[in-house]
Short mmCIF file of N, CA and C in Angstrom, two decimals:
data_model
loop_
_atom_site.label_atom_id
_atom_site.label_comp_id
_atom_site.label_asym_id
_atom_site.label_seq_id
_atom_site.Cartn_x
_atom_site.Cartn_y
_atom_site.Cartn_z
N MET A 17 -13.21 -6.61 -17.02
CA MET A 17 -12.85 -7.95 -16.90
C MET A 17 -13.64 -8.49 -15.55
N GLU A 18 -14.32 -9.45 -15.68
CA GLU A 18 -15.01 -10.06 -14.45
C GLU A 18 -14.16 -11.15 -13.91
N ILE A 19 -14.14 -11.34 -12.55
CA ILE A 19 -13.51 -12.47 -11.99
C ILE A 19 -14.57 -13.30 -11.23
N THR A 20 -14.13 -14.51 -10.90
CA THR A 20 -15.03 -15.36 -10.04
C THR A 20 -14.84 -15.12 -8.57
N ILE A 21 -15.83 -15.51 -7.72
CA ILE A 21 -15.42 -15.45 -6.31
C ILE A 21 -14.33 -16.33 -5.85
N GLU A 22 -13.92 -17.45 -6.63
CA GLU A 22 -12.89 -18.07 -6.40
C GLU A 22 -11.56 -17.36 -6.67
N ASP A 23 -11.54 -16.57 -7.72
CA ASP A 23 -10.40 -15.61 -8.00
C ASP A 23 -10.18 -14.57 -6.88
N PHE A 24 -11.39 -14.12 -6.48
CA PHE A 24 -11.28 -13.05 -5.38
C PHE A 24 -10.79 -13.55 -4.10
N GLN A 25 -11.00 -14.89 -3.74
CA GLN A 25 -10.60 -15.51 -2.51
C GLN A 25 -9.19 -15.76 -2.56
N LYS A 26 -8.53 -15.74 -3.69
CA LYS A 26 -7.05 -15.77 -3.72
C LYS A 26 -6.38 -14.43 -3.23
N VAL A 27 -7.09 -13.45 -3.24
CA VAL A 27 -6.39 -12.12 -2.81
C VAL A 27 -6.38 -12.13 -1.32
N GLU A 28 -5.24 -11.66 -0.72
CA GLU A 28 -5.11 -11.62 0.77
C GLU A 28 -4.91 -10.20 1.16
N MET A 29 -5.77 -9.55 1.67
CA MET A 29 -5.69 -8.05 2.18
C MET A 29 -5.69 -8.10 3.72
N LYS A 30 -4.83 -7.15 4.15
CA LYS A 30 -4.75 -7.09 5.63
C LYS A 30 -4.58 -5.62 6.06
N VAL A 31 -4.98 -5.37 7.28
CA VAL A 31 -4.59 -3.98 7.82
C VAL A 31 -3.29 -3.88 8.25
N GLY A 32 -2.69 -2.92 7.99
CA GLY A 32 -1.18 -2.74 8.41
C GLY A 32 -0.98 -1.39 8.92
N LEU A 33 0.08 -1.31 9.73
CA LEU A 33 0.34 0.03 10.38
C LEU A 33 1.70 0.50 9.97
N VAL A 34 1.80 1.66 9.41
CA VAL A 34 3.09 2.29 8.91
C VAL A 34 3.86 2.65 10.10
N ILE A 35 5.02 2.12 10.14
CA ILE A 35 5.93 2.40 11.37
C ILE A 35 7.26 3.17 10.94
N GLU A 36 7.46 3.21 9.53
CA GLU A 36 8.56 3.97 9.05
C GLU A 36 8.26 4.40 7.67
N ALA A 37 8.61 5.60 7.18
CA ALA A 37 8.32 6.13 5.93
C ALA A 37 9.45 7.03 5.46
N GLU A 38 9.98 6.87 4.32
CA GLU A 38 11.01 7.78 3.81
C GLU A 38 10.96 7.86 2.26
N ARG A 39 11.21 9.07 1.83
CA ARG A 39 11.24 9.23 0.46
C ARG A 39 12.44 8.69 -0.25
N ILE A 40 12.30 7.86 -1.47
CA ILE A 40 13.49 7.42 -2.09
C ILE A 40 13.97 8.67 -3.06
N GLU A 41 15.08 9.22 -2.71
CA GLU A 41 15.57 10.46 -3.50
C GLU A 41 15.54 10.25 -4.93
N GLY A 42 15.04 11.45 -5.58
CA GLY A 42 15.26 11.37 -7.07
C GLY A 42 13.90 10.63 -7.74
N THR A 43 12.91 10.16 -6.99
CA THR A 43 11.87 9.36 -7.42
C THR A 43 10.60 9.93 -6.92
N ARG A 44 9.49 9.29 -7.28
CA ARG A 44 8.10 9.57 -6.67
C ARG A 44 7.81 8.56 -5.71
N LEU A 45 8.72 7.77 -5.31
CA LEU A 45 8.51 6.63 -4.45
C LEU A 45 8.68 6.82 -2.93
N LEU A 46 7.95 6.12 -2.23
CA LEU A 46 8.19 6.13 -0.76
C LEU A 46 8.54 4.69 -0.29
N LYS A 47 9.51 4.46 0.66
CA LYS A 47 9.87 3.18 1.21
C LYS A 47 9.20 3.10 2.54
N LEU A 48 8.16 2.28 2.62
CA LEU A 48 7.41 2.14 3.91
C LEU A 48 7.79 0.69 4.51
N LYS A 49 7.89 0.83 5.96
CA LYS A 49 7.96 -0.27 6.78
C LYS A 49 6.49 -0.51 7.57
N ILE A 50 5.93 -1.53 7.10
CA ILE A 50 4.55 -1.76 7.62
C ILE A 50 4.51 -3.09 8.62
N ASP A 51 3.77 -2.79 9.61
CA ASP A 51 3.54 -3.86 10.58
C ASP A 51 2.22 -4.55 10.46
N LEU A 52 2.37 -5.80 9.95
CA LEU A 52 1.00 -6.61 9.75
C LEU A 52 0.65 -7.52 10.80
N GLY A 53 1.10 -7.12 12.03
CA GLY A 53 0.78 -7.95 13.21
C GLY A 53 1.74 -8.94 13.57
N SER A 54 1.84 -9.99 12.56
CA SER A 54 2.69 -11.14 12.89
C SER A 54 4.07 -11.08 12.15
N GLU A 55 4.09 -9.86 11.20
CA GLU A 55 5.26 -9.81 10.33
C GLU A 55 5.42 -8.27 9.92
N MET A 56 6.58 -8.01 9.51
CA MET A 56 7.03 -6.48 9.06
C MET A 56 7.16 -6.80 7.50
N ARG A 57 6.72 -5.77 6.89
CA ARG A 57 6.84 -5.73 5.40
C ARG A 57 7.40 -4.41 4.83
N GLN A 58 8.28 -4.52 3.98
CA GLN A 58 8.82 -3.29 3.34
C GLN A 58 8.00 -3.29 1.88
N ILE A 59 7.49 -2.00 1.76
CA ILE A 59 6.62 -1.80 0.50
C ILE A 59 7.02 -0.40 0.00
N ILE A 60 7.24 -0.53 -1.31
CA ILE A 60 7.53 0.57 -2.10
C ILE A 60 6.35 1.28 -2.77
N SER A 61 6.01 2.49 -2.64
CA SER A 61 4.72 3.04 -3.10
C SER A 61 5.02 4.27 -3.86
N GLY A 62 4.31 4.44 -5.07
CA GLY A 62 4.45 5.53 -5.82
C GLY A 62 3.57 6.69 -5.39
N ILE A 63 3.54 7.24 -4.23
CA ILE A 63 2.56 8.15 -3.74
C ILE A 63 3.45 9.39 -3.17
N ALA A 64 4.69 9.49 -3.39
CA ALA A 64 5.49 10.58 -2.85
C ALA A 64 4.99 12.00 -3.29
N GLU A 65 4.30 12.09 -4.32
CA GLU A 65 3.99 13.51 -4.65
C GLU A 65 2.49 13.74 -4.01
N TYR A 66 1.93 12.75 -3.34
CA TYR A 66 0.68 13.07 -2.75
C TYR A 66 0.83 12.98 -1.24
N TYR A 67 1.75 12.27 -0.72
CA TYR A 67 1.92 12.08 0.71
C TYR A 67 3.36 12.38 1.24
N LYS A 68 3.45 13.06 2.26
CA LYS A 68 4.82 13.15 2.88
C LYS A 68 5.11 11.97 3.80
N PRO A 69 6.24 11.60 3.95
CA PRO A 69 6.47 10.41 4.85
C PRO A 69 5.92 10.68 6.32
N GLU A 70 6.01 11.99 6.91
CA GLU A 70 5.49 12.10 8.23
C GLU A 70 4.04 12.06 8.31
N GLN A 71 3.30 12.12 7.30
CA GLN A 71 1.86 12.08 7.08
C GLN A 71 1.46 10.68 7.29
N LEU A 72 2.33 9.78 7.05
CA LEU A 72 1.93 8.31 7.01
C LEU A 72 2.33 7.50 8.41
N LEU A 73 3.21 8.05 9.06
CA LEU A 73 3.59 7.41 10.29
C LEU A 73 2.50 7.21 11.24
N ASN A 74 2.29 5.98 11.69
CA ASN A 74 1.25 5.51 12.57
C ASN A 74 -0.17 5.41 11.93
N LYS A 75 -0.14 5.54 10.63
CA LYS A 75 -1.39 5.44 9.91
C LYS A 75 -1.70 3.93 9.52
N LYS A 76 -2.81 3.62 9.66
CA LYS A 76 -3.38 2.22 9.39
C LYS A 76 -3.70 2.17 7.75
N VAL A 77 -3.28 1.30 7.10
CA VAL A 77 -3.68 1.11 5.62
C VAL A 77 -4.12 -0.27 5.36
N ILE A 78 -4.52 -0.43 4.08
CA ILE A 78 -5.00 -1.71 3.53
C ILE A 78 -3.84 -2.16 2.66
N VAL A 79 -3.35 -3.43 2.98
CA VAL A 79 -2.17 -3.95 2.20
C VAL A 79 -2.64 -5.36 1.36
N LEU A 80 -2.29 -5.24 0.24
CA LEU A 80 -2.41 -6.52 -0.64
C LEU A 80 -1.11 -7.33 -0.35
N ALA A 81 -1.41 -8.27 0.55
CA ALA A 81 -0.39 -9.04 1.31
C ALA A 81 0.46 -10.12 0.46
N ASN A 82 -0.43 -10.77 -0.35
CA ASN A 82 0.09 -12.01 -1.10
C ASN A 82 0.44 -11.64 -2.41
N LEU A 83 0.84 -10.29 -2.78
CA LEU A 83 1.30 -9.99 -4.12
C LEU A 83 2.88 -10.47 -4.26
N LYS A 84 3.27 -11.03 -5.40
CA LYS A 84 4.57 -11.54 -5.46
C LYS A 84 5.44 -10.35 -5.28
N PRO A 85 6.47 -10.56 -4.51
CA PRO A 85 7.51 -9.45 -4.30
C PRO A 85 8.22 -9.19 -5.64
N ARG A 86 8.57 -7.82 -5.76
CA ARG A 86 9.33 -7.34 -6.78
C ARG A 86 10.31 -6.23 -6.42
N VAL A 87 11.36 -6.10 -7.25
CA VAL A 87 12.40 -5.05 -7.00
C VAL A 87 11.97 -3.82 -7.78
N ILE A 88 11.85 -2.72 -7.09
CA ILE A 88 11.49 -1.41 -7.59
C ILE A 88 12.72 -0.52 -7.27
N ARG A 89 13.35 0.04 -8.36
CA ARG A 89 14.37 0.91 -8.12
C ARG A 89 15.47 0.43 -7.22
N GLY A 90 15.82 -0.81 -7.17
CA GLY A 90 16.69 -1.45 -6.25
C GLY A 90 16.12 -1.78 -4.82
N TYR A 91 14.95 -1.56 -4.66
CA TYR A 91 14.39 -2.10 -3.23
C TYR A 91 13.25 -3.07 -3.56
N GLU A 92 13.26 -4.07 -2.63
CA GLU A 92 12.23 -5.16 -2.87
C GLU A 92 11.01 -4.55 -2.07
N SER A 93 9.85 -4.72 -2.90
CA SER A 93 8.67 -4.32 -2.42
C SER A 93 7.74 -5.55 -2.01
N GLN A 94 7.28 -5.69 -0.95
CA GLN A 94 6.66 -7.06 -0.37
C GLN A 94 5.25 -6.79 -0.22
N GLY A 95 4.55 -6.29 -1.22
CA GLY A 95 3.12 -5.92 -1.15
C GLY A 95 2.72 -4.74 -1.88
N MET A 96 1.51 -4.33 -1.67
CA MET A 96 0.97 -3.04 -2.20
C MET A 96 0.14 -2.42 -1.14
N ILE A 97 0.11 -1.18 -0.88
CA ILE A 97 -0.86 -0.53 -0.26
C ILE A 97 -2.05 -0.04 -1.20
N LEU A 98 -3.24 -0.12 -0.78
CA LEU A 98 -4.25 0.19 -1.73
C LEU A 98 -4.78 1.67 -1.57
N ALA A 99 -5.23 2.20 -2.67
CA ALA A 99 -5.68 3.47 -2.65
C ALA A 99 -6.89 3.65 -3.55
N ALA A 100 -7.61 4.58 -3.42
CA ALA A 100 -8.73 5.06 -4.45
C ALA A 100 -8.09 5.99 -5.39
N GLY A 101 -8.21 5.71 -6.71
CA GLY A 101 -7.65 6.60 -7.54
C GLY A 101 -6.42 6.06 -8.40
N CYS A 102 -6.53 6.03 -9.66
CA CYS A 102 -5.55 5.32 -10.34
C CYS A 102 -5.00 6.35 -11.46
N LYS A 103 -4.15 5.89 -12.32
CA LYS A 103 -3.45 6.71 -13.28
C LYS A 103 -4.70 7.43 -14.05
N GLU A 104 -5.68 6.65 -14.53
CA GLU A 104 -6.68 7.08 -15.23
C GLU A 104 -7.59 8.28 -14.70
N ASP A 105 -7.74 8.04 -13.23
CA ASP A 105 -8.37 9.06 -12.51
C ASP A 105 -7.56 10.33 -12.26
N GLU A 106 -6.25 10.16 -12.29
CA GLU A 106 -5.34 11.26 -12.22
C GLU A 106 -5.49 12.21 -13.35
N GLU A 107 -5.80 11.64 -14.53
CA GLU A 107 -5.90 12.47 -15.81
C GLU A 107 -7.08 13.33 -15.69
N ARG A 108 -8.10 12.98 -14.78
CA ARG A 108 -9.36 13.75 -14.58
C ARG A 108 -9.26 14.60 -13.37
N GLY A 109 -8.00 14.66 -12.76
CA GLY A 109 -7.80 15.70 -11.51
C GLY A 109 -8.14 14.82 -10.31
N VAL A 110 -8.21 13.67 -10.10
CA VAL A 110 -8.62 12.86 -8.89
C VAL A 110 -7.25 12.39 -8.41
N ARG A 111 -6.77 12.71 -7.26
CA ARG A 111 -5.58 12.32 -6.62
C ARG A 111 -5.69 10.93 -5.85
N PRO A 112 -4.87 10.04 -5.81
CA PRO A 112 -4.94 8.84 -5.01
C PRO A 112 -5.12 9.19 -3.54
N VAL A 113 -6.10 8.47 -2.92
CA VAL A 113 -6.29 8.58 -1.43
C VAL A 113 -6.20 7.18 -0.83
N LEU A 114 -5.47 6.95 0.19
CA LEU A 114 -5.18 5.72 0.73
C LEU A 114 -6.41 5.09 1.40
N LEU A 115 -6.72 3.87 1.16
CA LEU A 115 -7.70 3.15 1.95
C LEU A 115 -7.27 2.85 3.30
N THR A 116 -8.29 3.19 4.22
CA THR A 116 -7.96 2.98 5.70
C THR A 116 -9.15 2.34 6.36
N PRO A 117 -9.01 1.62 7.44
CA PRO A 117 -10.31 1.12 8.18
C PRO A 117 -10.86 2.09 8.74
N ASP A 118 -12.26 1.91 8.79
CA ASP A 118 -13.17 2.93 9.47
C ASP A 118 -13.33 2.37 10.99
N GLY A 119 -12.38 2.69 11.82
CA GLY A 119 -12.52 2.48 13.19
C GLY A 119 -11.18 1.66 13.49
N ASP A 120 -11.08 1.38 14.92
CA ASP A 120 -9.88 0.84 15.45
C ASP A 120 -9.68 -0.64 15.14
N VAL A 121 -9.00 -0.90 14.09
CA VAL A 121 -8.79 -2.47 13.76
C VAL A 121 -7.40 -2.75 14.02
N PRO A 122 -7.02 -3.86 14.76
CA PRO A 122 -5.62 -4.42 14.85
C PRO A 122 -4.98 -4.60 13.55
N GLN A 123 -3.62 -4.27 13.54
CA GLN A 123 -2.83 -4.59 12.35
C GLN A 123 -2.93 -6.14 12.17
N GLY A 124 -2.78 -6.57 10.90
CA GLY A 124 -2.87 -8.05 10.60
C GLY A 124 -4.38 -8.36 10.38
N THR A 125 -5.31 -7.87 10.73
CA THR A 125 -6.81 -8.15 10.50
C THR A 125 -6.94 -8.30 9.06
N LYS A 126 -7.61 -9.50 8.65
CA LYS A 126 -7.86 -9.79 7.21
C LYS A 126 -8.95 -8.93 6.82
N ILE A 127 -8.83 -8.47 5.52
CA ILE A 127 -10.10 -7.97 4.94
C ILE A 127 -10.94 -9.01 4.11
N CYS A 128 -12.20 -9.07 4.25
CA CYS A 128 -12.86 -10.16 3.53
C CYS A 128 -14.30 -9.55 3.31
#
């Protein structure tokens, strides 16, 4: 499916810094607290089988910041962290890898 540049301009991505991470017991989910510079966000991510919470502390990630919040397993998720590798890729043996900035970029910096 193709989108227009106008569609893409609606997407707000920012650099975030993971300041807390914990596994949600009995699930493949991690509960992350992410600093976006001007605000903190809680994001629930299905990456617990690939990343341990301690691996993510102080890691900069790319966050889809204007995704409508939703409740996942009783926890509100206020965005999404981006990774290379999706369900289809896992079937081919490719595990998700978090997208991170190449260099020291302050949290809250917009991706454009």
